[in-house]
């Protein structure tokens, strides 16, 4: 029966000591519909307790990479056709989303995707449904964990506590983003995958989301942050990767990367669109 | 006004049975986006099993077994046939349920033939008289049982992990998957529950004063179909409301047949669909249907 401990512990390769909570992606290839290669040989590491930014233009493959980690590629007709995704030594490529959630990796989808017809409180409850024993055990030992998780979320987002009975569909965009993050935090992840959390939000709200990411990180959760808002992402991250047409173009410590000409030209808005292609090809030094 | 009271009671009793069936439609639709055209034959299967088992096992044991078996068959339809296919191709899955319906119905028709089977329910033809109205006990039983069962299902939607998972998956499959909700399992359980409700509904659909289970009983159940649609298809309370509306309409048309003779005989069969059309003309999303009104 599914529901027993997640399958996929690799044989003969225990998690390396001192490396707990590491997301390690190696030579990852993802193909949609057997023909469209969305990722080609991508390597990426998120060390335990760090914030890593993943930058890139539309269609670069950022969301695809997150899907490969969270196990939702299949819902989009995609599949991992090469390489590995491991979290804490546990194989995540080809696994289902439940495996990721139970390993401690939870994704906040792009566009927030809160359950609009359900109340704020119910959305938060839904965030715990994937944990072990969710359907069968339900109550009991889980209740204390749920309470602690809810308190953490309401502590981060007092606004959600005020609106706990309201339908999520009626919240503002920023509040929905908070709810989406809060919902993911209910599963007490050790690694949070954030897909474009600032998309479509007012500058003040972007600021607020950035604070929240800092707080979450300070509480001991690693973050893999996918963003088009490079200024925000680089300010938050320790390390950053730039994806371009399915490949890693650049990588490096976030501070360094922010100072390179290429990144500032392409992603920090100091150049026109026309320079994009030439600029990307010209410099590959920062990695 | 004993006739008016009789008619209303008949209508509510009928509506409560339709509600069991309509709720099944809605649960399956929410969980898998499929209109289950095999629902009528599932209902017939439940009724048939109760009919053939009750003499040996007694009514309640037979009913329990029939409900369980129908739930398993419904779950198997999902597990064996639908799960292999692309969940987005809901039109294909819907057509597949027509195939299931034909196969199941053909076999049951072969078994039942021209017979009229009794389900052996304990109420039989007993009646009580209240102030000049004669009320069959089956009517009261159907209202009470439906209320209890529907109440339990509604509570499950709200308070259980399964209910929450179902609602979350119905709203957004991917977001639900990202929470670690097992979409397949939720869906199969939904089919099982809908099958169980249909088997239960069969008892009251064919109980006194109806003559008994016959091979066309499954078709009668399809009157719950407009009830589910006019309720909004995704809304369980809507299905309930729709069922009551259809039940009462049918009872009214039957009760005042003489006055409605201008419409021709047998208008009672058409009435549910006429009501559905009228409601949908005024409210295209049904009575309580979701309008895609979510702020982005």
Coordinates of C-alpha atoms in Angstrom, one line a residue:
Chain A
X1 CA 0.0 0.0 0.0
X2 CA 1.2 3.5 -0.7
X3 CA 1.5 5.4 2.6
X4 CA 4.3 3.2 3.9
X5 CA 7.6 5.1 4.2
X6 CA 8.4 6.7 0.8
X7 CA 10.3 4.5 -1.5
X8 CA 13.4 5.5 -3.2
X9 CA 16.2 5.3 -0.7
X10 CA 19.3 4.8 -2.8
X11 CA 21.2 1.6 -2.3
X12 CA 24.5 1.9 -0.6
X13 CA 24.6 5.6 -0.4
X14 CA 23.6 7.0 3.0
X15 CA 23.3 10.8 3.3
X16 CA 26.8 12.2 3.7
X17 CA 27.5 13.4 7.3
X18 CA 27.4 17.1 7.9
X19 CA 25.4 17.5 4.7
X20 CA 21.9 17.1 6.0
X21 CA 19.1 18.9 4.2
X22 CA 21.0 19.2 0.9
X23 CA 19.2 19.4 -2.3
X24 CA 21.5 18.1 -5.0
X25 CA 20.5 18.2 -8.7
X26 CA 22.9 16.6 -11.1
X27 CA 22.9 16.6 -14.9
X28 CA 19.1 17.0 -14.9
X29 CA 17.3 16.5 -18.2
X30 CA 13.6 17.1 -18.5
X31 CA 11.5 16.4 -21.6
X32 CA 7.8 17.4 -22.2
X33 CA 5.7 15.2 -24.4
X34 CA 8.7 13.1 -25.4
X35 CA 10.0 15.8 -27.7
X36 CA 10.5 19.2 -26.1
X37 CA 13.7 19.3 -24.0
X38 CA 13.1 21.9 -21.3
X39 CA 16.3 21.2 -19.2
X40 CA 19.7 20.0 -20.4
X41 CA 22.2 18.9 -18.0
X42 CA 21.3 21.2 -15.2
X43 CA 23.3 21.0 -11.9
X44 CA 22.2 22.9 -8.8
X45 CA 22.8 22.5 -5.1
X46 CA 20.9 24.0 -2.2
X47 CA 22.9 23.5 1.0
X48 CA 21.1 23.0 4.2
X49 CA 20.1 26.3 5.8
X50 CA 20.8 28.5 2.8
X51 CA 18.8 30.7 0.4
X52 CA 19.5 30.0 -3.2
X53 CA 18.1 32.1 -6.1
X54 CA 17.3 30.8 -9.5
X55 CA 17.0 33.5 -12.1
X56 CA 16.2 33.5 -15.7
X57 CA 13.8 34.8 -18.3
X58 CA 10.4 33.3 -19.2
X59 CA 10.7 29.9 -20.6
X60 CA 14.2 29.4 -19.3
X61 CA 13.1 26.3 -17.4
X62 CA 12.9 27.6 -13.9
X63 CA 9.4 26.2 -13.1
X64 CA 10.3 23.0 -14.8
X65 CA 13.2 22.6 -12.4
X66 CA 10.9 23.1 -9.5
X67 CA 8.4 20.6 -10.9
X68 CA 11.2 18.0 -11.2
X69 CA 12.0 18.5 -7.5
X70 CA 8.3 18.5 -6.3
X71 CA 7.3 15.6 -8.5
X72 CA 4.6 17.4 -10.4
X73 CA 6.1 17.1 -13.9
X74 CA 3.7 14.3 -14.8
X75 CA 0.8 16.7 -14.3
X76 CA 2.3 18.7 -17.2
X77 CA 3.1 15.8 -19.4
X78 CA 6.8 16.0 -18.6
X79 CA 9.3 13.5 -17.3
X80 CA 12.9 13.4 -16.0
X81 CA 14.8 11.8 -18.9
X82 CA 18.3 12.0 -17.3
X83 CA 20.2 13.0 -14.2
X84 CA 19.2 12.9 -10.6
X85 CA 17.4 15.0 -8.0
X86 CA 18.2 14.1 -4.4
X87 CA 17.2 15.6 -1.2
X88 CA 19.1 14.4 1.9
X89 CA 20.2 11.4 -0.2
X90 CA 16.7 10.5 -1.1
X91 CA 15.9 10.2 -4.7
X92 CA 13.1 12.6 -5.8
X93 CA 13.3 12.4 -9.6
X94 CA 10.5 10.2 -10.8
X95 CA 8.9 10.2 -7.4
X96 CA 5.4 11.5 -6.7
X97 CA 4.7 14.8 -4.9
X98 CA 3.9 12.9 -1.7
X99 CA 7.5 11.7 -1.5
X100 CA 8.8 15.3 -1.8
X101 CA 6.4 16.6 0.9
X102 CA 7.2 13.8 3.3
X103 CA 10.9 14.3 2.7
X104 CA 10.5 17.9 3.8
X105 CA 10.4 19.6 0.4
X106 CA 7.3 21.7 -0.3
X107 CA 6.6 24.0 -3.2
X108 CA 4.6 27.2 -3.4
X109 CA 3.3 27.2 -6.9
X110 CA 3.5 30.2 -9.2
X111 CA 0.4 32.3 -9.3
X112 CA -0.3 31.5 -5.7
X113 CA -3.1 28.9 -6.5
X114 CA -4.8 29.1 -3.1
X115 CA -8.0 27.1 -2.8
X116 CA -10.3 30.1 -3.5
X117 CA -13.6 28.5 -2.4
X118 CA -12.2 27.4 0.9
X119 CA -11.6 29.5 4.0
X120 CA -8.1 30.6 5.0
X121 CA -8.2 28.2 7.9
X122 CA -9.2 25.3 5.6
X123 CA -6.4 26.2 3.2
X124 CA -3.9 25.9 6.1
X125 CA -5.4 22.6 7.1
X126 CA -5.0 21.4 3.5
X127 CA -1.3 22.2 3.8
X128 CA -0.9 19.3 6.2
X129 CA -2.8 16.7 4.2
X130 CA 0.3 15.2 2.7
X131 CA 2.1 14.3 5.9
X132 CA 2.4 10.7 6.9
X133 CA -0.9 9.3 8.2
X134 CA -2.8 12.3 6.9
X135 CA -5.8 10.3 5.8
X136 CA -5.7 7.4 8.2
X137 CA -4.4 8.7 11.5
X138 CA -5.8 12.2 11.2
X139 CA -6.1 13.3 14.8
X140 CA -4.1 12.6 17.9
X141 CA -0.4 13.0 17.7
X142 CA -0.8 15.1 14.6
X143 CA -2.9 17.7 16.4
X144 CA 0.0 19.2 18.4
X145 CA 2.1 19.5 15.3
X146 CA -0.7 21.1 13.4
X147 CA -1.2 23.6 16.2
X148 CA 2.4 24.5 16.3
X149 CA 2.5 24.9 12.5
X150 CA -0.5 27.1 12.5
X151 CA 0.9 29.3 15.3
X152 CA 4.1 29.7 13.3
X153 CA 2.1 30.7 10.2
X154 CA -0.1 33.1 12.1
X155 CA 3.0 34.5 13.7
X156 CA 4.5 35.2 10.3
X157 CA 1.3 36.5 8.9
X158 CA -0.9 38.1 11.5
X159 CA -3.2 39.2 8.7
X160 CA -4.1 35.7 7.9
X161 CA -5.1 35.1 11.6
X162 CA -7.5 38.1 11.3
X163 CA -9.1 36.6 8.2
X164 CA -9.0 33.0 9.1
X165 CA -12.7 32.5 8.4
X166 CA -12.8 34.3 5.1
X167 CA -12.9 32.7 1.7
X168 CA -9.4 32.6 0.3
X169 CA -10.6 33.8 -3.1
X170 CA -11.7 37.1 -1.6
X171 CA -8.2 38.0 -0.2
X172 CA -6.0 40.5 -2.0
X173 CA -3.2 39.3 -4.2
X174 CA -0.6 39.9 -1.5
X175 CA -2.7 38.1 1.1
X176 CA -3.2 35.2 -1.2
X177 CA 0.6 35.0 -1.6
X178 CA 1.0 35.0 2.1
X179 CA -1.6 32.2 2.4
X180 CA 0.1 30.2 -0.3
X181 CA 3.4 30.4 1.6
X182 CA 1.6 29.8 4.9
X183 CA -0.1 26.7 3.5
X184 CA 3.2 25.3 2.4
X185 CA 4.7 26.0 5.8
X186 CA 2.0 24.0 7.5
X187 CA 3.8 20.8 6.3
X188 CA 6.8 22.1 8.3
X189 CA 9.2 21.9 5.3
X190 CA 13.0 21.9 5.7
X191 CA 13.3 23.2 2.1
X192 CA 10.8 25.6 0.7
X193 CA 10.5 26.0 -3.1
X194 CA 9.1 29.4 -4.0
X195 CA 8.0 30.0 -7.6
X196 CA 7.8 33.7 -8.4
X197 CA 6.4 34.9 -5.1
X198 CA 6.7 38.6 -6.1
X199 CA 4.8 38.2 -9.4
X200 CA 2.1 40.8 -9.9
X201 CA 2.5 42.3 -6.5
X202 CA 2.8 46.0 -5.6
X203 CA 6.3 47.1 -4.6
X204 CA 5.4 47.4 -0.9
X205 CA 4.1 43.8 -0.9
X206 CA 7.2 42.6 -2.7
X207 CA 9.2 44.1 0.2
X208 CA 6.9 42.4 2.7
X209 CA 7.4 39.0 0.9
X210 CA 11.2 39.5 1.0
X211 CA 11.0 40.1 4.8
X212 CA 8.9 36.9 5.1
X213 CA 11.5 34.9 3.2
X214 CA 14.2 36.2 5.5
X215 CA 12.1 35.3 8.6
X216 CA 11.4 31.8 7.2
X217 CA 15.1 31.3 6.6
X218 CA 16.0 32.6 10.0
X219 CA 13.7 30.0 11.5
X220 CA 15.9 27.3 9.9
X221 CA 14.2 26.5 6.6
X222 CA 16.2 26.5 3.4
X223 CA 14.7 28.3 0.4
X224 CA 15.1 27.8 -3.3
X225 CA 13.7 31.1 -4.7
X226 CA 12.7 31.3 -8.4
X227 CA 12.3 34.9 -9.4
X228 CA 12.2 37.3 -12.3
X229 CA 12.7 40.1 -9.9
X230 CA 16.5 39.6 -9.8
X231 CA 17.1 42.6 -7.5
X232 CA 14.9 41.1 -4.8
X233 CA 16.2 37.6 -5.2
X234 CA 19.9 38.5 -5.2
X235 CA 19.4 40.6 -2.1
X236 CA 18.0 37.6 -0.3
X237 CA 20.1 34.8 -1.5
X238 CA 23.5 33.4 -0.5
X239 CA 24.1 31.8 -3.9
X240 CA 22.4 32.2 -7.3
X241 CA 22.0 30.4 -10.6
X242 CA 21.0 31.9 -13.9
X243 CA 19.1 29.6 -16.2
X244 CA 18.9 30.2 -19.9
X245 CA 17.1 28.0 -22.4
X246 CA 17.3 25.0 -20.2
X247 CA 21.0 25.3 -19.2
X248 CA 22.8 26.9 -16.3
X249 CA 24.4 30.0 -17.8
X250 CA 25.9 31.5 -14.6
X251 CA 26.3 30.7 -11.0
X252 CA 28.0 32.2 -8.0
X253 CA 27.6 33.8 -4.7
X254 CA 24.7 36.2 -5.0
X255 CA 26.7 39.3 -4.1
X256 CA 29.3 38.6 -6.7
X257 CA 26.8 37.7 -9.3
X258 CA 24.9 40.9 -8.7
X259 CA 28.0 42.9 -9.5
X260 CA 28.7 41.2 -12.8
X261 CA 27.9 43.2 -15.9
X262 CA 25.9 40.5 -17.5
X263 CA 23.5 40.0 -14.6
X264 CA 23.1 43.7 -14.1
X265 CA 22.5 44.2 -17.7
X266 CA 20.1 41.3 -18.2
X267 CA 18.2 41.0 -15.0
X268 CA 18.7 44.2 -13.0
X269 CA 17.2 46.3 -15.7
X270 CA 20.1 48.4 -16.9
X271 CA 19.9 47.5 -20.5
X272 CA 17.4 47.2 -23.3
X273 CA 16.0 44.0 -24.6
X274 CA 18.2 44.1 -27.8
X275 CA 21.3 43.4 -25.9
X276 CA 20.0 40.3 -24.3
X277 CA 21.3 37.6 -26.6
X278 CA 24.7 39.1 -27.3
X279 CA 25.3 39.9 -23.6
X280 CA 24.5 36.3 -22.5
X281 CA 26.9 34.8 -25.0
X282 CA 29.7 37.2 -24.3
X283 CA 30.3 36.6 -20.6
X284 CA 30.3 33.3 -18.9
X285 CA 33.0 34.2 -16.4
X286 CA 31.2 34.7 -13.2
X287 CA 30.5 30.9 -12.8
Chain B
X1 CA -55.7 20.7 2.5
X2 CA -54.7 17.1 2.8
X3 CA -53.9 16.7 -0.9
X4 CA -51.5 19.6 -0.8
X5 CA -49.8 18.1 2.2
X6 CA -49.7 14.7 0.6
X7 CA -48.2 16.1 -2.5
X8 CA -45.6 18.1 -0.7
X9 CA -44.6 15.1 1.5
X10 CA -44.3 12.9 -1.6
X11 CA -42.2 15.5 -3.3
X12 CA -39.9 15.9 -0.4
X13 CA -39.5 12.1 0.0
X14 CA -38.8 11.8 -3.7
X15 CA -36.4 14.7 -3.6
X16 CA -34.6 13.1 -0.7
X17 CA -34.0 10.0 -2.7
X18 CA -32.9 12.0 -5.7
X19 CA -30.5 13.8 -3.5
X20 CA -28.7 10.6 -2.6
X21 CA -28.2 10.0 -6.3
X22 CA -27.5 13.6 -7.2
X23 CA -24.9 13.9 -4.5
X24 CA -23.1 10.9 -6.0
X25 CA -23.1 12.7 -9.4
X26 CA -21.6 15.7 -7.8
X27 CA -19.0 13.9 -5.7
X28 CA -17.7 12.0 -8.8
X29 CA -17.8 15.2 -10.9
X30 CA -15.9 17.1 -8.3
X31 CA -13.3 14.4 -7.9
X32 CA -12.7 13.5 -11.5
X33 CA -14.5 16.0 -13.7
X34 CA -16.6 13.2 -15.1
X35 CA -20.3 13.0 -15.6
X36 CA -21.0 9.5 -14.5
X37 CA -23.5 8.1 -16.9
X38 CA -23.1 4.7 -15.3
X39 CA -24.8 5.9 -12.2
X40 CA -28.2 4.5 -13.1
X41 CA -26.8 1.0 -13.6
X42 CA -24.8 1.2 -10.4
X43 CA -28.1 2.0 -8.6
X44 CA -29.7 -0.9 -10.3
X45 CA -26.9 -3.1 -9.3
X46 CA -27.3 -2.1 -5.6
X47 CA -31.0 -2.7 -5.8
X48 CA -30.6 -6.0 -7.5
X49 CA -28.1 -7.3 -4.9
X50 CA -30.4 -6.3 -2.1
X51 CA -33.3 -8.0 -3.8
X52 CA -31.5 -11.3 -4.3
X53 CA -29.8 -11.4 -0.9
X54 CA -32.5 -10.2 1.5
X55 CA -34.3 -13.6 1.8
X56 CA -31.2 -15.4 2.9
X57 CA -29.5 -12.6 4.9
X58 CA -32.4 -10.4 6.1
X59 CA -32.9 -6.9 4.8
X60 CA -30.3 -5.0 6.7
X61 CA -27.4 -7.4 6.1
X62 CA -28.4 -7.6 2.4
X63 CA -28.5 -3.9 2.1
X64 CA -25.1 -3.5 3.8
X65 CA -23.6 -6.1 1.5
X66 CA -25.2 -4.5 -1.6
X67 CA -24.0 -1.0 -0.6
X68 CA -20.5 -2.4 0.0
X69 CA -20.4 -4.3 -3.3
X70 CA -21.7 -1.4 -5.3
X71 CA -19.1 0.9 -3.7
X72 CA -16.4 -1.6 -4.7
X73 CA -17.7 -1.9 -8.3
X74 CA -17.8 1.9 -8.6
X75 CA -14.3 2.1 -7.2
X76 CA -13.2 -0.6 -9.6
X77 CA -14.6 1.4 -12.6
X78 CA -12.3 4.3 -11.5
X79 CA -9.3 2.1 -10.6
X80 CA -9.4 -0.2 -13.6
X81 CA -10.7 1.9 -16.4
X82 CA -10.3 5.6 -15.7
X83 CA -7.0 5.8 -13.8
X84 CA -5.0 4.6 -16.9
X85 CA -6.3 7.4 -19.0
X86 CA -5.3 11.0 -19.2
X87 CA -7.2 12.7 -16.3
X88 CA -7.5 15.9 -18.4
X89 CA -9.5 14.1 -21.1
X90 CA -12.7 14.2 -19.1
X91 CA -14.9 14.0 -22.2
X92 CA -13.2 10.6 -23.1
X93 CA -13.7 9.4 -19.5
X94 CA -17.3 10.6 -19.6
X95 CA -18.0 8.6 -22.8
X96 CA -16.3 5.6 -21.2
X97 CA -18.9 5.7 -18.4
X98 CA -21.6 5.3 -21.0
X99 CA -19.8 2.1 -22.1
X100 CA -19.7 0.9 -18.5
X101 CA -23.4 1.7 -18.2
X102 CA -24.3 -0.3 -21.3
X103 CA -22.3 -3.3 -20.1
X104 CA -23.6 -3.3 -16.6
X105 CA -27.2 -2.5 -17.6
X106 CA -27.2 -5.3 -20.2
X107 CA -26.1 -7.9 -17.7
X108 CA -28.5 -6.7 -15.1
X109 CA -31.4 -6.6 -17.6
X110 CA -30.6 -10.2 -18.5
X111 CA -30.7 -11.3 -14.9
X112 CA -33.8 -9.3 -14.0
X113 CA -35.8 -9.9 -17.2
X114 CA -39.4 -9.0 -16.8
X115 CA -39.5 -9.6 -13.1
X116 CA -40.6 -7.2 -10.4
X117 CA -38.3 -7.8 -7.4
X118 CA -39.1 -6.9 -3.9
X119 CA -36.2 -5.6 -1.7
X120 CA -37.8 -6.9 1.4
X121 CA -37.6 -3.6 3.3
X122 CA -39.1 -3.7 6.8
X123 CA -41.6 -0.9 6.1
X124 CA -43.6 -2.8 3.5
X125 CA -46.9 -1.2 2.8
X126 CA -47.5 0.1 6.3
X127 CA -49.0 3.6 6.6
X128 CA -50.0 6.0 9.3
X129 CA -52.8 8.5 9.2
X130 CA -52.2 12.1 10.2
X131 CA -55.3 14.4 10.1
X132 CA -56.8 12.7 7.1
X133 CA -53.6 12.2 5.2
X134 CA -52.3 8.7 4.7
X135 CA -48.5 8.6 4.9
X136 CA -46.6 5.5 3.9
X137 CA -43.8 4.7 6.3
X138 CA -41.4 4.3 3.4
X139 CA -41.7 8.0 2.7
X140 CA -40.8 8.9 6.3
X141 CA -38.0 6.5 6.3
X142 CA -36.6 7.8 3.1
X143 CA -36.6 11.4 4.4
X144 CA -35.0 10.5 7.7
X145 CA -32.4 8.2 6.3
X146 CA -31.5 10.6 3.5
X147 CA -31.2 13.4 6.0
X148 CA -28.9 11.4 8.2
X149 CA -26.7 10.1 5.4
X150 CA -26.5 13.4 3.6
X151 CA -25.7 15.2 6.8
X152 CA -22.9 12.7 7.4
X153 CA -21.5 13.2 3.9
X154 CA -21.6 17.0 4.4
X155 CA -19.8 16.7 7.7
X156 CA -17.2 14.5 6.0
X157 CA -16.7 17.2 3.4
X158 CA -16.0 19.8 6.1
X159 CA -14.2 17.9 8.8
X160 CA -12.4 14.9 7.5
X161 CA -9.1 14.8 5.7
X162 CA -10.7 13.0 2.8
X163 CA -13.4 15.7 2.4
X164 CA -10.8 18.5 2.6
X165 CA -8.6 16.7 0.1
X166 CA -11.5 16.2 -2.3
X167 CA -12.4 19.9 -2.2
X168 CA -8.8 21.0 -2.6
X169 CA -8.3 18.6 -5.5
X170 CA -11.5 19.7 -7.1
X171 CA -10.4 23.3 -7.0
X172 CA -6.8 22.9 -8.2
X173 CA -5.3 19.5 -8.9
X174 CA -1.8 20.7 -9.1
X175 CA -1.9 22.8 -6.0
X176 CA -3.5 19.9 -4.2
X177 CA -0.8 17.5 -5.5
X178 CA 1.9 20.0 -4.2
X179 CA 0.4 19.6 -0.7
X180 CA 1.0 15.9 -1.0
X181 CA -2.6 15.0 -1.5
X182 CA -2.9 11.6 -3.4
X183 CA -5.2 12.6 -6.2
X184 CA -5.8 9.0 -7.3
X185 CA -6.8 7.7 -3.9
X186 CA -9.1 10.6 -3.2
X187 CA -10.8 10.0 -6.6
X188 CA -11.3 6.3 -6.1
X189 CA -12.8 6.9 -2.7
X190 CA -15.1 9.4 -4.2
X191 CA -16.4 6.8 -6.7
X192 CA -16.9 4.3 -3.9
X193 CA -18.9 6.8 -1.8
X194 CA -21.1 7.7 -4.8
X195 CA -21.7 4.0 -5.6
X196 CA -22.7 3.4 -1.9
X197 CA -25.1 6.3 -2.0
X198 CA -26.7 5.0 -5.3
X199 CA -27.2 1.5 -3.8
X200 CA -28.9 3.0 -0.8
X201 CA -31.1 5.2 -3.0
X202 CA -32.3 2.1 -4.8
X203 CA -34.1 0.9 -1.7
X204 CA -36.3 4.0 -1.4
X205 CA -36.7 4.4 -5.1
X206 CA -38.5 1.1 -5.4
X207 CA -40.1 0.8 -2.0
X208 CA -43.9 1.2 -1.5
X209 CA -45.9 2.7 -3.2
X210 CA -43.6 2.0 -6.1
X211 CA -44.2 -1.6 -7.3
X212 CA -40.6 -2.9 -6.9
X213 CA -37.3 -3.2 -8.7
X214 CA -37.5 -3.7 -12.4
X215 CA -34.9 -3.4 -15.1
X216 CA -35.9 0.2 -15.9
X217 CA -35.3 1.4 -12.3
X218 CA -31.9 2.7 -13.3
X219 CA -33.5 5.1 -15.7
X220 CA -35.8 6.6 -13.1
X221 CA -32.6 7.5 -11.2
X222 CA -31.5 9.7 -14.0
X223 CA -34.0 12.2 -12.9
X224 CA -31.4 13.1 -10.3
X225 CA -29.2 14.1 -13.2
X226 CA -31.1 17.4 -13.9
X227 CA -31.2 17.9 -10.2
X228 CA -27.4 17.8 -10.0
X229 CA -27.0 20.0 -13.0
X230 CA -29.4 22.6 -11.9
X231 CA -27.8 22.7 -8.5
X232 CA -24.5 23.6 -10.2
X233 CA -22.9 20.2 -10.6
X234 CA -20.0 21.1 -8.3
X235 CA -22.1 22.1 -5.3
X236 CA -23.4 19.5 -2.9
X237 CA -25.9 21.9 -1.3
X238 CA -26.9 22.8 -4.8
X239 CA -27.6 19.1 -5.6
X240 CA -29.7 18.9 -2.5
X241 CA -31.7 22.0 -3.4
X242 CA -32.1 20.8 -7.0
X243 CA -33.3 17.4 -5.9
X244 CA -36.0 18.8 -3.7
X245 CA -37.1 21.1 -6.5
X246 CA -37.3 18.2 -8.9
X247 CA -39.0 15.9 -6.4
X248 CA -41.6 18.5 -5.5
X249 CA -42.2 19.4 -9.1
X250 CA -42.7 15.8 -10.1
X251 CA -45.1 15.3 -7.2
X252 CA -47.0 18.4 -8.1
X253 CA -47.3 17.5 -11.8
X254 CA -48.5 14.0 -10.8
X255 CA -50.9 15.3 -8.1
X256 CA -52.5 17.8 -10.4
X257 CA -52.4 15.7 -13.5
X258 CA -56.1 16.3 -14.3
X259 CA -55.6 20.0 -14.2
X260 CA -52.5 19.8 -16.4
X261 CA -54.1 17.5 -19.0
X262 CA -53.7 20.3 -21.5
X263 CA -50.0 19.5 -21.5
X264 CA -50.8 15.9 -22.4
X265 CA -50.3 12.7 -20.4
X266 CA -47.0 11.7 -18.9
X267 CA -45.8 15.3 -18.4
X268 CA -44.4 14.1 -15.1
X269 CA -41.5 12.5 -16.9
X270 CA -40.6 15.7 -18.7
X271 CA -41.1 18.0 -15.8
X272 CA -37.6 17.6 -14.2
X273 CA -36.0 18.6 -17.5
X274 CA -38.4 21.5 -18.1
X275 CA -37.5 22.8 -14.6
X276 CA -33.8 22.3 -15.3
X277 CA -34.1 24.3 -18.6
X278 CA -36.0 27.1 -16.9
X279 CA -33.5 27.4 -14.0
X280 CA -30.5 27.3 -16.3
X281 CA -32.0 30.0 -18.5
X282 CA -32.1 32.2 -15.5
X283 CA -28.9 31.0 -13.9
X284 CA -26.5 29.4 -16.3
X285 CA -24.2 28.2 -13.5
X286 CA -27.0 26.5 -11.7
X287 CA -28.6 27.5 -8.4
X288 CA -25.4 27.3 -6.4
X289 CA -22.8 26.7 -9.1
X290 CA -19.4 28.2 -8.9
X291 CA -18.9 31.3 -11.0
X292 CA -15.2 31.5 -11.6
X293 CA -14.9 34.5 -9.4
X294 CA -11.5 34.4 -7.8
X295 CA -9.3 37.5 -7.5
X296 CA -5.9 37.2 -9.1

